[in-house]
Amino acid sequence: MRHNGVEHLIVPSEGDGMTLMYLSTSYEKRFDVIDLDPYGCPNRFLDGAIQSLTSGGSLLVTANDMAVLAGNTPEACNAKYSSVPLRMKCCHEMGLRILLHCIETHSNRYGKYIEPLLSISANFYIRVFVRMHSSQAKCKYSMSKQ
């Protein structure tokens, strides 16, 4: 932070990430960017991240359980992502779409929707960059995007 001259913009924390996100849900404490890069499925962090993100903020999510998303264990994918993948050549694209669907459905619970900005599939993981917006009215159109 000192090297880049951004000490005034960043508040470091060594605490639990989920606790920090849930403590930052009030408007004045919300984050502009949240990067979730857990080992495995990121869905247990999504509720806290979505609630503590400003409208127009960016959410970066990594999922490195590609075997689940690619259709090797459809039961596990259904339990984790509420989707059933098919084993096909397009499994990486399907994994990206499943992750985006998971983020969108979590967002809709809080009157928010996502705008996908970038999706990456590399080796055993996928990564998506989305912008989060607040609008109860536009949440109603989420189903038509999927």
mmCIF file of N, CA and C in Angstrom:
data_model
loop_
_atom_site.group_PDB
_atom_site.id
_atom_site.type_symbol
_atom_site.label_atom_id
_atom_site.label_comp_id
_atom_site.label_asym_id
_atom_site.label_seq_id
_atom_site.Cartn_x
_atom_site.Cartn_y
_atom_site.Cartn_z
ATOM 1 N N MET A 1 0.832 -1.185 0.000
ATOM 2 C CA MET A 1 0.000 0.000 0.000
ATOM 3 C C MET A 1 0.880 1.253 0.000
ATOM 4 N N ARG A 2 1.911 1.238 0.845
ATOM 5 C CA ARG A 2 2.803 2.393 0.895
ATOM 6 C C ARG A 2 3.532 2.582 -0.425
ATOM 7 N N HIS A 3 3.989 1.479 -1.008
ATOM 8 C CA HIS A 3 4.733 1.534 -2.264
ATOM 9 C C HIS A 3 3.892 2.169 -3.377
ATOM 10 N N ASN A 4 2.609 1.877 -3.415
ATOM 11 C CA ASN A 4 1.731 2.415 -4.446
ATOM 12 C C ASN A 4 1.025 3.705 -4.031
ATOM 13 N N GLY A 5 1.237 4.147 -2.803
ATOM 14 C CA GLY A 5 0.646 5.399 -2.336
ATOM 15 C C GLY A 5 -0.860 5.357 -2.179
ATOM 16 N N VAL A 6 -1.383 4.224 -1.699
ATOM 17 C CA VAL A 6 -2.833 4.095 -1.545
ATOM 18 C C VAL A 6 -3.232 3.778 -0.103
ATOM 19 N N GLU A 7 -2.412 4.149 0.853
ATOM 20 C CA GLU A 7 -2.739 3.867 2.257
ATOM 21 C C GLU A 7 -4.045 4.497 2.677
ATOM 22 N N HIS A 8 -4.362 5.671 2.121
ATOM 23 C CA HIS A 8 -5.590 6.384 2.475
ATOM 24 C C HIS A 8 -6.839 5.733 1.884
ATOM 25 N N LEU A 9 -6.697 4.811 0.941
ATOM 26 C CA LEU A 9 -7.836 4.166 0.296
ATOM 27 C C LEU A 9 -8.131 2.777 0.836
ATOM 28 N N ILE A 10 -7.162 2.158 1.480
ATOM 29 C CA ILE A 10 -7.282 0.760 1.875
ATOM 30 C C ILE A 10 -7.219 0.619 3.387
ATOM 31 N N VAL A 11 -8.129 -0.186 3.918
ATOM 32 C CA VAL A 11 -8.117 -0.506 5.341
ATOM 33 C C VAL A 11 -7.865 -2.013 5.445
ATOM 34 N N PRO A 12 -6.668 -2.422 5.825
ATOM 35 C CA PRO A 12 -6.371 -3.857 5.903
ATOM 36 C C PRO A 12 -7.082 -4.516 7.088
ATOM 37 N N SER A 13 -7.399 -5.792 6.906
ATOM 38 C CA SER A 13 -8.039 -6.559 7.968
ATOM 39 C C SER A 13 -7.504 -7.979 7.937
ATOM 40 N N GLU A 14 -7.224 -8.522 9.105
ATOM 41 C CA GLU A 14 -6.770 -9.908 9.210
ATOM 42 C C GLU A 14 -7.861 -10.792 9.806
ATOM 43 N N GLY A 15 -9.070 -10.243 9.906
ATOM 44 C CA GLY A 15 -10.190 -10.985 10.478
ATOM 45 C C GLY A 15 -10.837 -11.921 9.472
ATOM 46 N N ASP A 16 -11.874 -12.587 9.914
ATOM 47 C CA ASP A 16 -12.629 -13.497 9.073
ATOM 48 C C ASP A 16 -13.354 -12.709 7.985
ATOM 49 N N GLY A 17 -13.224 -13.144 6.739
ATOM 50 C CA GLY A 17 -13.810 -12.435 5.609
ATOM 51 C C GLY A 17 -15.323 -12.380 5.656
ATOM 52 N N MET A 18 -15.964 -13.483 6.020
ATOM 53 C CA MET A 18 -17.432 -13.490 6.070
ATOM 54 C C MET A 18 -17.939 -12.539 7.145
ATOM 55 N N THR A 19 -17.298 -12.537 8.299
ATOM 56 C CA THR A 19 -17.697 -11.635 9.375
ATOM 57 C C THR A 19 -17.521 -10.189 8.943
ATOM 58 N N LEU A 20 -16.409 -9.887 8.294
ATOM 59 C CA LEU A 20 -16.151 -8.525 7.825
ATOM 60 C C LEU A 20 -17.216 -8.074 6.829
ATOM 61 N N MET A 21 -17.588 -8.954 5.906
ATOM 62 C CA MET A 21 -18.607 -8.580 4.921
ATOM 63 C C MET A 21 -19.958 -8.333 5.596
ATOM 64 N N TYR A 22 -20.356 -9.209 6.519
ATOM 65 C CA TYR A 22 -21.645 -9.029 7.182
ATOM 66 C C TYR A 22 -21.661 -7.797 8.091
ATOM 67 N N LEU A 23 -20.504 -7.390 8.607
ATOM 68 C CA LEU A 23 -20.421 -6.174 9.412
ATOM 69 C C LEU A 23 -20.385 -4.917 8.549
ATOM 70 N N SER A 24 -20.269 -5.093 7.227
ATOM 71 C CA SER A 24 -20.143 -3.956 6.308
ATOM 72 C C SER A 24 -21.358 -3.803 5.403
ATOM 73 N N THR A 25 -22.539 -4.147 5.899
ATOM 74 C CA THR A 25 -23.733 -4.064 5.061
ATOM 75 C C THR A 25 -24.417 -2.699 5.111
ATOM 76 N N SER A 26 -24.062 -1.846 6.071
ATOM 77 C CA SER A 26 -24.660 -0.508 6.112
ATOM 78 C C SER A 26 -24.061 0.332 4.972
ATOM 79 N N TYR A 27 -24.824 1.298 4.481
ATOM 80 C CA TYR A 27 -24.431 2.045 3.280
ATOM 81 C C TYR A 27 -23.052 2.680 3.380
ATOM 82 N N GLU A 28 -22.723 3.240 4.536
ATOM 83 C CA GLU A 28 -21.441 3.942 4.656
ATOM 84 C C GLU A 28 -20.234 3.005 4.771
ATOM 85 N N LYS A 29 -20.462 1.729 5.020
ATOM 86 C CA LYS A 29 -19.362 0.780 5.175
ATOM 87 C C LYS A 29 -19.184 -0.159 3.970
ATOM 88 N N ARG A 30 -20.041 -0.040 2.973
ATOM 89 C CA ARG A 30 -19.997 -0.981 1.847
ATOM 90 C C ARG A 30 -18.730 -0.825 1.016
ATOM 91 N N PHE A 31 -18.400 -1.901 0.306
ATOM 92 C CA PHE A 31 -17.196 -1.961 -0.520
ATOM 93 C C PHE A 31 -17.519 -1.650 -1.979
ATOM 94 N N ASP A 32 -16.543 -1.117 -2.696
ATOM 95 C CA ASP A 32 -16.685 -0.870 -4.129
ATOM 96 C C ASP A 32 -16.300 -2.105 -4.939
ATOM 97 N N VAL A 33 -15.357 -2.899 -4.429
ATOM 98 C CA VAL A 33 -14.895 -4.106 -5.116
ATOM 99 C C VAL A 33 -14.705 -5.209 -4.087
ATOM 100 N N ILE A 34 -15.197 -6.396 -4.410
ATOM 101 C CA ILE A 34 -14.960 -7.581 -3.577
ATOM 102 C C ILE A 34 -14.463 -8.688 -4.491
ATOM 103 N N ASP A 35 -13.372 -9.319 -4.100
ATOM 104 C CA ASP A 35 -12.777 -10.416 -4.866
ATOM 105 C C ASP A 35 -12.880 -11.693 -4.041
ATOM 106 N N LEU A 36 -13.697 -12.633 -4.503
ATOM 107 C CA LEU A 36 -13.861 -13.921 -3.822
ATOM 108 C C LEU A 36 -13.044 -14.975 -4.567
ATOM 109 N N ASP A 37 -12.077 -15.554 -3.895
ATOM 110 C CA ASP A 37 -11.249 -16.594 -4.500
ATOM 111 C C ASP A 37 -11.042 -17.712 -3.481
ATOM 112 N N PRO A 38 -12.125 -18.419 -3.130
ATOM 113 C CA PRO A 38 -12.001 -19.484 -2.131
ATOM 114 C C PRO A 38 -11.518 -20.781 -2.767
ATOM 115 N N TYR A 39 -11.192 -21.720 -1.937
ATOM 116 C CA TYR A 39 -10.895 -23.054 -2.427
ATOM 117 C C TYR A 39 -12.230 -23.762 -2.619
ATOM 118 N N GLY A 40 -12.558 -24.143 -3.838
ATOM 119 C CA GLY A 40 -13.812 -24.829 -4.104
ATOM 120 C C GLY A 40 -14.913 -23.893 -4.528
ATOM 121 N N CYS A 41 -16.096 -24.173 -4.066
ATOM 122 C CA CYS A 41 -17.301 -23.439 -4.461
ATOM 123 C C CYS A 41 -17.410 -22.115 -3.690
ATOM 124 N N PRO A 42 -17.666 -21.005 -4.384
ATOM 125 C CA PRO A 42 -17.738 -19.701 -3.714
ATOM 126 C C PRO A 42 -19.109 -19.344 -3.149
ATOM 127 N N ASN A 43 -20.119 -20.213 -3.305
ATOM 128 C CA ASN A 43 -21.487 -19.790 -2.983
ATOM 129 C C ASN A 43 -21.709 -19.453 -1.517
ATOM 130 N N ARG A 44 -20.937 -20.002 -0.595
ATOM 131 C CA ARG A 44 -21.158 -19.674 0.823
ATOM 132 C C ARG A 44 -20.735 -18.246 1.160
ATOM 133 N N PHE A 45 -19.957 -17.620 0.278
ATOM 134 C CA PHE A 45 -19.524 -16.238 0.498
ATOM 135 C C PHE A 45 -20.391 -15.227 -0.248
ATOM 136 N N LEU A 46 -21.235 -15.701 -1.145
ATOM 137 C CA LEU A 46 -21.971 -14.794 -2.019
ATOM 138 C C LEU A 46 -22.951 -13.885 -1.281
ATOM 139 N N ASP A 47 -23.711 -14.414 -0.332
ATOM 140 C CA ASP A 47 -24.693 -13.576 0.369
ATOM 141 C C ASP A 47 -24.023 -12.391 1.061
ATOM 142 N N GLY A 48 -22.964 -12.645 1.795
ATOM 143 C CA GLY A 48 -22.258 -11.568 2.484
ATOM 144 C C GLY A 48 -21.650 -10.570 1.521
ATOM 145 N N ALA A 49 -21.076 -11.077 0.429
ATOM 146 C CA ALA A 49 -20.447 -10.192 -0.550
ATOM 147 C C ALA A 49 -21.477 -9.304 -1.232
ATOM 148 N N ILE A 50 -22.594 -9.875 -1.622
ATOM 149 C CA ILE A 50 -23.628 -9.113 -2.323
ATOM 150 C C ILE A 50 -24.226 -8.043 -1.416
ATOM 151 N N GLN A 51 -24.451 -8.376 -0.154
ATOM 152 C CA GLN A 51 -25.034 -7.411 0.774
ATOM 153 C C GLN A 51 -24.076 -6.280 1.119
ATOM 154 N N SER A 52 -22.776 -6.526 1.063
ATOM 155 C CA SER A 52 -21.812 -5.501 1.456
ATOM 156 C C SER A 52 -21.178 -4.789 0.267
ATOM 157 N N LEU A 53 -21.743 -4.942 -0.925
ATOM 158 C CA LEU A 53 -21.216 -4.305 -2.126
ATOM 159 C C LEU A 53 -22.099 -3.115 -2.506
ATOM 160 N N THR A 54 -21.478 -2.009 -2.879
ATOM 161 C CA THR A 54 -22.235 -0.828 -3.296
ATOM 162 C C THR A 54 -22.928 -1.090 -4.625
ATOM 163 N N SER A 55 -23.985 -0.352 -4.890
ATOM 164 C CA SER A 55 -24.632 -0.434 -6.199
ATOM 165 C C SER A 55 -23.671 0.136 -7.228
ATOM 166 N N GLY A 56 -23.417 -0.614 -8.281
ATOM 167 C CA GLY A 56 -22.421 -0.235 -9.273
ATOM 168 C C GLY A 56 -21.045 -0.776 -8.950
ATOM 169 N N GLY A 57 -20.927 -1.494 -7.828
ATOM 170 C CA GLY A 57 -19.655 -2.073 -7.427
ATOM 171 C C GLY A 57 -19.337 -3.331 -8.220
ATOM 172 N N SER A 58 -18.101 -3.772 -8.138
ATOM 173 C CA SER A 58 -17.639 -4.940 -8.886
ATOM 174 C C SER A 58 -17.442 -6.133 -7.971
ATOM 175 N N LEU A 59 -17.904 -7.277 -8.434
ATOM 176 C CA LEU A 59 -17.731 -8.538 -7.729
ATOM 177 C C LEU A 59 -16.929 -9.467 -8.629
ATOM 178 N N LEU A 60 -15.816 -9.959 -8.118
ATOM 179 C CA LEU A 60 -14.946 -10.875 -8.845
ATOM 180 C C LEU A 60 -15.022 -12.213 -8.143
ATOM 181 N N VAL A 61 -15.408 -13.257 -8.867
ATOM 182 C CA VAL A 61 -15.637 -14.556 -8.241
ATOM 183 C C VAL A 61 -14.877 -15.635 -8.992
ATOM 184 N N THR A 62 -14.156 -16.463 -8.229
ATOM 185 C CA THR A 62 -13.434 -17.604 -8.784
ATOM 186 C C THR A 62 -14.040 -18.881 -8.234
ATOM 187 N N ALA A 63 -14.203 -19.869 -9.100
ATOM 188 C CA ALA A 63 -14.633 -21.209 -8.685
ATOM 189 C C ALA A 63 -13.613 -22.195 -9.243
ATOM 190 N N ASN A 64 -12.979 -22.948 -8.366
ATOM 191 C CA ASN A 64 -11.982 -23.905 -8.852
ATOM 192 C C ASN A 64 -12.431 -25.349 -8.670
ATOM 193 N N ASP A 65 -13.721 -25.563 -8.657
ATOM 194 C CA ASP A 65 -14.264 -26.917 -8.615
ATOM 195 C C ASP A 65 -14.843 -27.272 -9.983
ATOM 196 N N MET A 66 -13.980 -27.190 -10.985
ATOM 197 C CA MET A 66 -14.402 -27.375 -12.370
ATOM 198 C C MET A 66 -14.994 -28.754 -12.625
ATOM 199 N N ALA A 67 -14.537 -29.771 -11.923
ATOM 200 C CA ALA A 67 -15.093 -31.109 -12.124
ATOM 201 C C ALA A 67 -16.588 -31.121 -11.802
ATOM 202 N N VAL A 68 -16.975 -30.401 -10.773
ATOM 203 C CA VAL A 68 -18.389 -30.311 -10.398
ATOM 204 C C VAL A 68 -19.161 -29.542 -11.466
ATOM 205 N N LEU A 69 -18.619 -28.405 -11.903
ATOM 206 C CA LEU A 69 -19.293 -27.568 -12.889
ATOM 207 C C LEU A 69 -19.326 -28.193 -14.283
ATOM 208 N N ALA A 70 -18.377 -29.076 -14.577
ATOM 209 C CA ALA A 70 -18.284 -29.690 -15.907
ATOM 210 C C ALA A 70 -19.182 -30.908 -16.065
ATOM 211 N N GLY A 71 -19.812 -31.349 -15.011
ATOM 212 C CA GLY A 71 -20.763 -32.438 -15.132
ATOM 213 C C GLY A 71 -20.288 -33.789 -14.623
ATOM 214 N N ASN A 72 -19.117 -33.851 -13.996
ATOM 215 C CA ASN A 72 -18.640 -35.131 -13.467
ATOM 216 C C ASN A 72 -19.481 -35.619 -12.301
ATOM 217 N N THR A 73 -20.000 -34.684 -11.513
ATOM 218 C CA THR A 73 -20.862 -35.031 -10.382
ATOM 219 C C THR A 73 -22.079 -34.094 -10.389
ATOM 220 N N PRO A 74 -23.087 -34.410 -11.204
ATOM 221 C CA PRO A 74 -24.240 -33.513 -11.313
ATOM 222 C C PRO A 74 -24.988 -33.314 -10.006
ATOM 223 N N GLU A 75 -24.989 -34.325 -9.132
ATOM 224 C CA GLU A 75 -25.671 -34.175 -7.843
ATOM 225 C C GLU A 75 -24.997 -33.105 -7.000
ATOM 226 N N ALA A 76 -23.660 -33.094 -6.992
ATOM 227 C CA ALA A 76 -22.928 -32.085 -6.232
ATOM 228 C C ALA A 76 -23.158 -30.695 -6.813
ATOM 229 N N CYS A 77 -23.214 -30.586 -8.124
ATOM 230 C CA CYS A 77 -23.460 -29.291 -8.764
ATOM 231 C C CYS A 77 -24.858 -28.784 -8.414
ATOM 232 N N ASN A 78 -25.818 -29.670 -8.393
ATOM 233 C CA ASN A 78 -27.175 -29.273 -8.022
ATOM 234 C C ASN A 78 -27.220 -28.782 -6.575
ATOM 235 N N ALA A 79 -26.509 -29.461 -5.689
ATOM 236 C CA ALA A 79 -26.489 -29.061 -4.278
ATOM 237 C C ALA A 79 -25.770 -27.731 -4.078
ATOM 238 N N LYS A 80 -24.672 -27.502 -4.809
ATOM 239 C CA LYS A 80 -23.870 -26.293 -4.609
ATOM 240 C C LYS A 80 -24.361 -25.095 -5.409
ATOM 241 N N TYR A 81 -24.772 -25.324 -6.656
ATOM 242 C CA TYR A 81 -25.084 -24.227 -7.567
ATOM 243 C C TYR A 81 -26.546 -24.198 -8.031
ATOM 244 N N SER A 82 -27.359 -25.140 -7.578
ATOM 245 C CA SER A 82 -28.760 -25.252 -8.003
ATOM 246 C C SER A 82 -28.901 -25.389 -9.515
ATOM 247 N N SER A 83 -27.979 -26.121 -10.114
ATOM 248 C CA SER A 83 -27.988 -26.379 -11.551
ATOM 249 C C SER A 83 -27.504 -27.794 -11.805
ATOM 250 N N VAL A 84 -27.950 -28.369 -12.904
ATOM 251 C CA VAL A 84 -27.509 -29.706 -13.284
ATOM 252 C C VAL A 84 -26.760 -29.595 -14.613
ATOM 253 N N PRO A 85 -25.438 -29.784 -14.605
ATOM 254 C CA PRO A 85 -24.661 -29.662 -15.839
ATOM 255 C C PRO A 85 -24.746 -30.932 -16.691
ATOM 256 N N LEU A 86 -24.477 -30.768 -17.966
ATOM 257 C CA LEU A 86 -24.399 -31.893 -18.882
ATOM 258 C C LEU A 86 -22.945 -32.090 -19.278
ATOM 259 N N ARG A 87 -22.536 -33.336 -19.438
ATOM 260 C CA ARG A 87 -21.152 -33.599 -19.866
ATOM 261 C C ARG A 87 -21.080 -33.435 -21.374
ATOM 262 N N MET A 88 -20.495 -32.333 -21.798
ATOM 263 C CA MET A 88 -20.392 -32.008 -23.212
ATOM 264 C C MET A 88 -19.056 -31.326 -23.478
ATOM 265 N N LYS A 89 -18.740 -31.107 -24.752
ATOM 266 C CA LYS A 89 -17.503 -30.411 -25.108
ATOM 267 C C LYS A 89 -17.498 -28.969 -24.618
ATOM 268 N N CYS A 90 -18.673 -28.378 -24.483
ATOM 269 C CA CYS A 90 -18.770 -26.977 -24.057
ATOM 270 C C CYS A 90 -18.863 -26.858 -22.531
ATOM 271 N N CYS A 91 -18.262 -27.794 -21.808
ATOM 272 C CA CYS A 91 -18.412 -27.829 -20.345
ATOM 273 C C CYS A 91 -17.847 -26.579 -19.662
ATOM 274 N N HIS A 92 -16.816 -25.975 -20.221
ATOM 275 C CA HIS A 92 -16.252 -24.777 -19.591
ATOM 276 C C HIS A 92 -17.201 -23.589 -19.716
ATOM 277 N N GLU A 93 -17.805 -23.439 -20.891
ATOM 278 C CA GLU A 93 -18.793 -22.374 -21.048
ATOM 279 C C GLU A 93 -20.001 -22.632 -20.158
ATOM 280 N N MET A 94 -20.411 -23.888 -20.071
ATOM 281 C CA MET A 94 -21.552 -24.220 -19.222
ATOM 282 C C MET A 94 -21.225 -23.907 -17.758
ATOM 283 N N GLY A 95 -19.998 -24.191 -17.336
ATOM 284 C CA GLY A 95 -19.582 -23.866 -15.974
ATOM 285 C C GLY A 95 -19.648 -22.377 -15.694
ATOM 286 N N LEU A 96 -19.219 -21.565 -16.664
ATOM 287 C CA LEU A 96 -19.303 -20.106 -16.516
ATOM 288 C C LEU A 96 -20.756 -19.656 -16.375
ATOM 289 N N ARG A 97 -21.624 -20.229 -17.187
ATOM 290 C CA ARG A 97 -23.033 -19.854 -17.145
ATOM 291 C C ARG A 97 -23.688 -20.288 -15.831
ATOM 292 N N ILE A 98 -23.292 -21.443 -15.328
ATOM 293 C CA ILE A 98 -23.827 -21.912 -14.044
ATOM 294 C C ILE A 98 -23.399 -20.973 -12.922
ATOM 295 N N LEU A 99 -22.133 -20.567 -12.928
ATOM 296 C CA LEU A 99 -21.649 -19.647 -11.900
ATOM 297 C C LEU A 99 -22.363 -18.300 -11.992
ATOM 298 N N LEU A 100 -22.533 -17.776 -13.197
ATOM 299 C CA LEU A 100 -23.255 -16.505 -13.364
ATOM 300 C C LEU A 100 -24.695 -16.629 -12.890
ATOM 301 N N HIS A 101 -25.331 -17.750 -13.195
ATOM 302 C CA HIS A 101 -26.706 -17.988 -12.724
ATOM 303 C C HIS A 101 -26.754 -18.008 -11.192
ATOM 304 N N CYS A 102 -25.796 -18.648 -10.576
ATOM 305 C CA CYS A 102 -25.739 -18.723 -9.116
ATOM 306 C C CYS A 102 -25.602 -17.324 -8.505
ATOM 307 N N ILE A 103 -24.718 -16.516 -9.060
ATOM 308 C CA ILE A 103 -24.516 -15.149 -8.558
ATOM 309 C C ILE A 103 -25.790 -14.321 -8.765
ATOM 310 N N GLU A 104 -26.400 -14.467 -9.934
ATOM 311 C CA GLU A 104 -27.630 -13.711 -10.242
ATOM 312 C C GLU A 104 -28.754 -14.063 -9.272
ATOM 313 N N THR A 105 -28.972 -15.343 -9.017
ATOM 314 C CA THR A 105 -30.066 -15.731 -8.122
ATOM 315 C C THR A 105 -29.806 -15.272 -6.693
ATOM 316 N N HIS A 106 -28.547 -15.334 -6.244
ATOM 317 C CA HIS A 106 -28.230 -14.798 -4.914
ATOM 318 C C HIS A 106 -28.483 -13.291 -4.879
ATOM 319 N N SER A 107 -28.137 -12.577 -5.941
ATOM 320 C CA SER A 107 -28.312 -11.127 -5.995
ATOM 321 C C SER A 107 -29.778 -10.736 -5.958
ATOM 322 N N ASN A 108 -30.607 -11.489 -6.678
ATOM 323 C CA ASN A 108 -32.033 -11.168 -6.748
ATOM 324 C C ASN A 108 -32.699 -11.200 -5.377
ATOM 325 N N ARG A 109 -32.184 -11.976 -4.456
ATOM 326 C CA ARG A 109 -32.757 -12.044 -3.103
ATOM 327 C C ARG A 109 -32.687 -10.706 -2.382
ATOM 328 N N TYR A 110 -31.744 -9.861 -2.799
ATOM 329 C CA TYR A 110 -31.522 -8.580 -2.137
ATOM 330 C C TYR A 110 -31.870 -7.404 -3.040
ATOM 331 N N GLY A 111 -32.690 -7.653 -4.071
ATOM 332 C CA GLY A 111 -33.110 -6.581 -4.965
ATOM 333 C C GLY A 111 -31.992 -6.083 -5.854
ATOM 334 N N LYS A 112 -31.048 -6.960 -6.183
ATOM 335 C CA LYS A 112 -29.917 -6.584 -7.020
ATOM 336 C C LYS A 112 -29.843 -7.513 -8.223
ATOM 337 N N TYR A 113 -29.186 -7.062 -9.257
ATOM 338 C CA TYR A 113 -28.946 -7.886 -10.435
ATOM 339 C C TYR A 113 -27.526 -7.638 -10.922
ATOM 340 N N ILE A 114 -27.027 -8.528 -11.779
ATOM 341 C CA ILE A 114 -25.636 -8.425 -12.219
ATOM 342 C C ILE A 114 -25.549 -8.059 -13.698
ATOM 343 N N GLU A 115 -24.429 -7.453 -14.028
ATOM 344 C CA GLU A 115 -24.049 -7.172 -15.412
ATOM 345 C C GLU A 115 -22.699 -7.855 -15.618
ATOM 346 N N PRO A 116 -22.647 -8.967 -16.343
ATOM 347 C CA PRO A 116 -21.362 -9.641 -16.568
ATOM 348 C C PRO A 116 -20.419 -8.746 -17.378
ATOM 349 N N LEU A 117 -19.175 -8.657 -16.928
ATOM 350 C CA LEU A 117 -18.177 -7.846 -17.617
ATOM 351 C C LEU A 117 -17.135 -8.708 -18.320
ATOM 352 N N LEU A 118 -16.693 -9.774 -17.643
ATOM 353 C CA LEU A 118 -15.636 -10.623 -18.192
ATOM 354 C C LEU A 118 -15.757 -12.011 -17.581
ATOM 355 N N SER A 119 -15.554 -13.032 -18.398
ATOM 356 C CA SER A 119 -15.562 -14.418 -17.924
ATOM 357 C C SER A 119 -14.321 -15.118 -18.440
ATOM 358 N N ILE A 120 -13.677 -15.869 -17.566
ATOM 359 C CA ILE A 120 -12.437 -16.565 -17.926
ATOM 360 C C ILE A 120 -12.546 -18.022 -17.505
ATOM 361 N N SER A 121 -12.147 -18.903 -18.397
ATOM 362 C CA SER A 121 -12.046 -20.324 -18.075
ATOM 363 C C SER A 121 -10.627 -20.759 -18.387
ATOM 364 N N ALA A 122 -9.908 -21.242 -17.385
ATOM 365 C CA ALA A 122 -8.531 -21.672 -17.578
ATOM 366 C C ALA A 122 -8.269 -22.915 -16.733
ATOM 367 N N ASN A 123 -7.867 -23.975 -17.402
ATOM 368 C CA ASN A 123 -7.516 -25.229 -16.737
ATOM 369 C C ASN A 123 -8.639 -25.721 -15.826
ATOM 370 N N PHE A 124 -8.428 -25.659 -14.507
ATOM 371 C CA PHE A 124 -9.358 -26.232 -13.537
ATOM 372 C C PHE A 124 -10.200 -25.191 -12.817
ATOM 373 N N TYR A 125 -10.152 -23.943 -13.255
ATOM 374 C CA TYR A 125 -10.945 -22.928 -12.562
ATOM 375 C C TYR A 125 -11.613 -21.995 -13.568
ATOM 376 N N ILE A 126 -12.647 -21.314 -13.081
ATOM 377 C CA ILE A 126 -13.296 -20.264 -13.857
ATOM 378 C C ILE A 126 -13.368 -19.011 -12.993
ATOM 379 N N ARG A 127 -13.410 -17.864 -13.670
ATOM 380 C CA ARG A 127 -13.427 -16.580 -12.965
ATOM 381 C C ARG A 127 -14.361 -15.646 -13.719
ATOM 382 N N VAL A 128 -15.218 -14.964 -12.974
ATOM 383 C CA VAL A 128 -16.132 -14.002 -13.582
ATOM 384 C C VAL A 128 -15.991 -12.647 -12.893
ATOM 385 N N PHE A 129 -16.155 -11.601 -13.681
ATOM 386 C CA PHE A 129 -16.153 -10.232 -13.195
ATOM 387 C C PHE A 129 -17.530 -9.667 -13.518
ATOM 388 N N VAL A 130 -18.264 -9.233 -12.506
ATOM 389 C CA VAL A 130 -19.603 -8.688 -12.708
ATOM 390 C C VAL A 130 -19.743 -7.347 -12.000
ATOM 391 N N ARG A 131 -20.625 -6.525 -12.530
ATOM 392 C CA ARG A 131 -20.989 -5.280 -11.858
ATOM 393 C C ARG A 131 -22.360 -5.488 -11.239
ATOM 394 N N MET A 132 -22.495 -5.076 -9.988
ATOM 395 C CA MET A 132 -23.730 -5.263 -9.240
ATOM 396 C C MET A 132 -24.554 -3.979 -9.269
ATOM 397 N N HIS A 133 -25.843 -4.119 -9.600
ATOM 398 C CA HIS A 133 -26.758 -2.981 -9.636
ATOM 399 C C HIS A 133 -27.947 -3.264 -8.728
ATOM 400 N N SER A 134 -28.561 -2.208 -8.202
ATOM 401 C CA SER A 134 -29.757 -2.335 -7.369
ATOM 402 C C SER A 134 -30.972 -1.875 -8.140
ATOM 403 N N SER A 135 -31.973 -2.755 -8.243
ATOM 404 C CA SER A 135 -33.242 -2.399 -8.870
ATOM 405 C C SER A 135 -34.200 -3.573 -8.733
ATOM 406 N N GLN A 136 -35.217 -3.403 -7.902
ATOM 407 C CA GLN A 136 -36.227 -4.450 -7.745
ATOM 408 C C GLN A 136 -36.918 -4.729 -9.078
ATOM 409 N N ALA A 137 -37.188 -3.684 -9.834
ATOM 410 C CA ALA A 137 -37.901 -3.841 -11.100
ATOM 411 C C ALA A 137 -37.095 -4.673 -12.095
ATOM 412 N N LYS A 138 -35.794 -4.421 -12.194
ATOM 413 C CA LYS A 138 -34.977 -5.160 -13.156
ATOM 414 C C LYS A 138 -34.690 -6.588 -12.701
ATOM 415 N N CYS A 139 -34.835 -6.853 -11.409
ATOM 416 C CA CYS A 139 -34.681 -8.234 -10.923
ATOM 417 C C CYS A 139 -35.724 -9.151 -11.540
ATOM 418 N N LYS A 140 -36.875 -8.593 -11.836
ATOM 419 C CA LYS A 140 -37.961 -9.390 -12.411
ATOM 420 C C LYS A 140 -37.615 -9.906 -13.800
ATOM 421 N N TYR A 141 -36.661 -9.255 -14.473
ATOM 422 C CA TYR A 141 -36.263 -9.669 -15.818
ATOM 423 C C TYR A 141 -35.074 -10.637 -15.805
ATOM 424 N N SER A 142 -34.585 -10.974 -14.631
ATOM 425 C CA SER A 142 -33.414 -11.850 -14.538
ATOM 426 C C SER A 142 -33.661 -13.210 -15.192
ATOM 427 N N MET A 143 -34.850 -13.742 -15.027
ATOM 428 C CA MET A 143 -35.141 -15.060 -15.581
ATOM 429 C C MET A 143 -35.022 -15.064 -17.101
ATOM 430 N N SER A 144 -35.368 -13.957 -17.735
ATOM 431 C CA SER A 144 -35.309 -13.918 -19.197
ATOM 432 C C SER A 144 -33.884 -13.865 -19.718
ATOM 433 N N LYS A 145 -32.913 -13.558 -18.856
ATOM 434 C CA LYS A 145 -31.509 -13.520 -19.278
ATOM 435 C C LYS A 145 -30.883 -14.913 -19.269
ATOM 436 N N GLN A 146 -31.542 -15.870 -18.634
ATOM 437 C CA GLN A 146 -30.884 -17.157 -18.396
ATOM 438 C C GLN A 146 -31.454 -18.245 -19.266
#
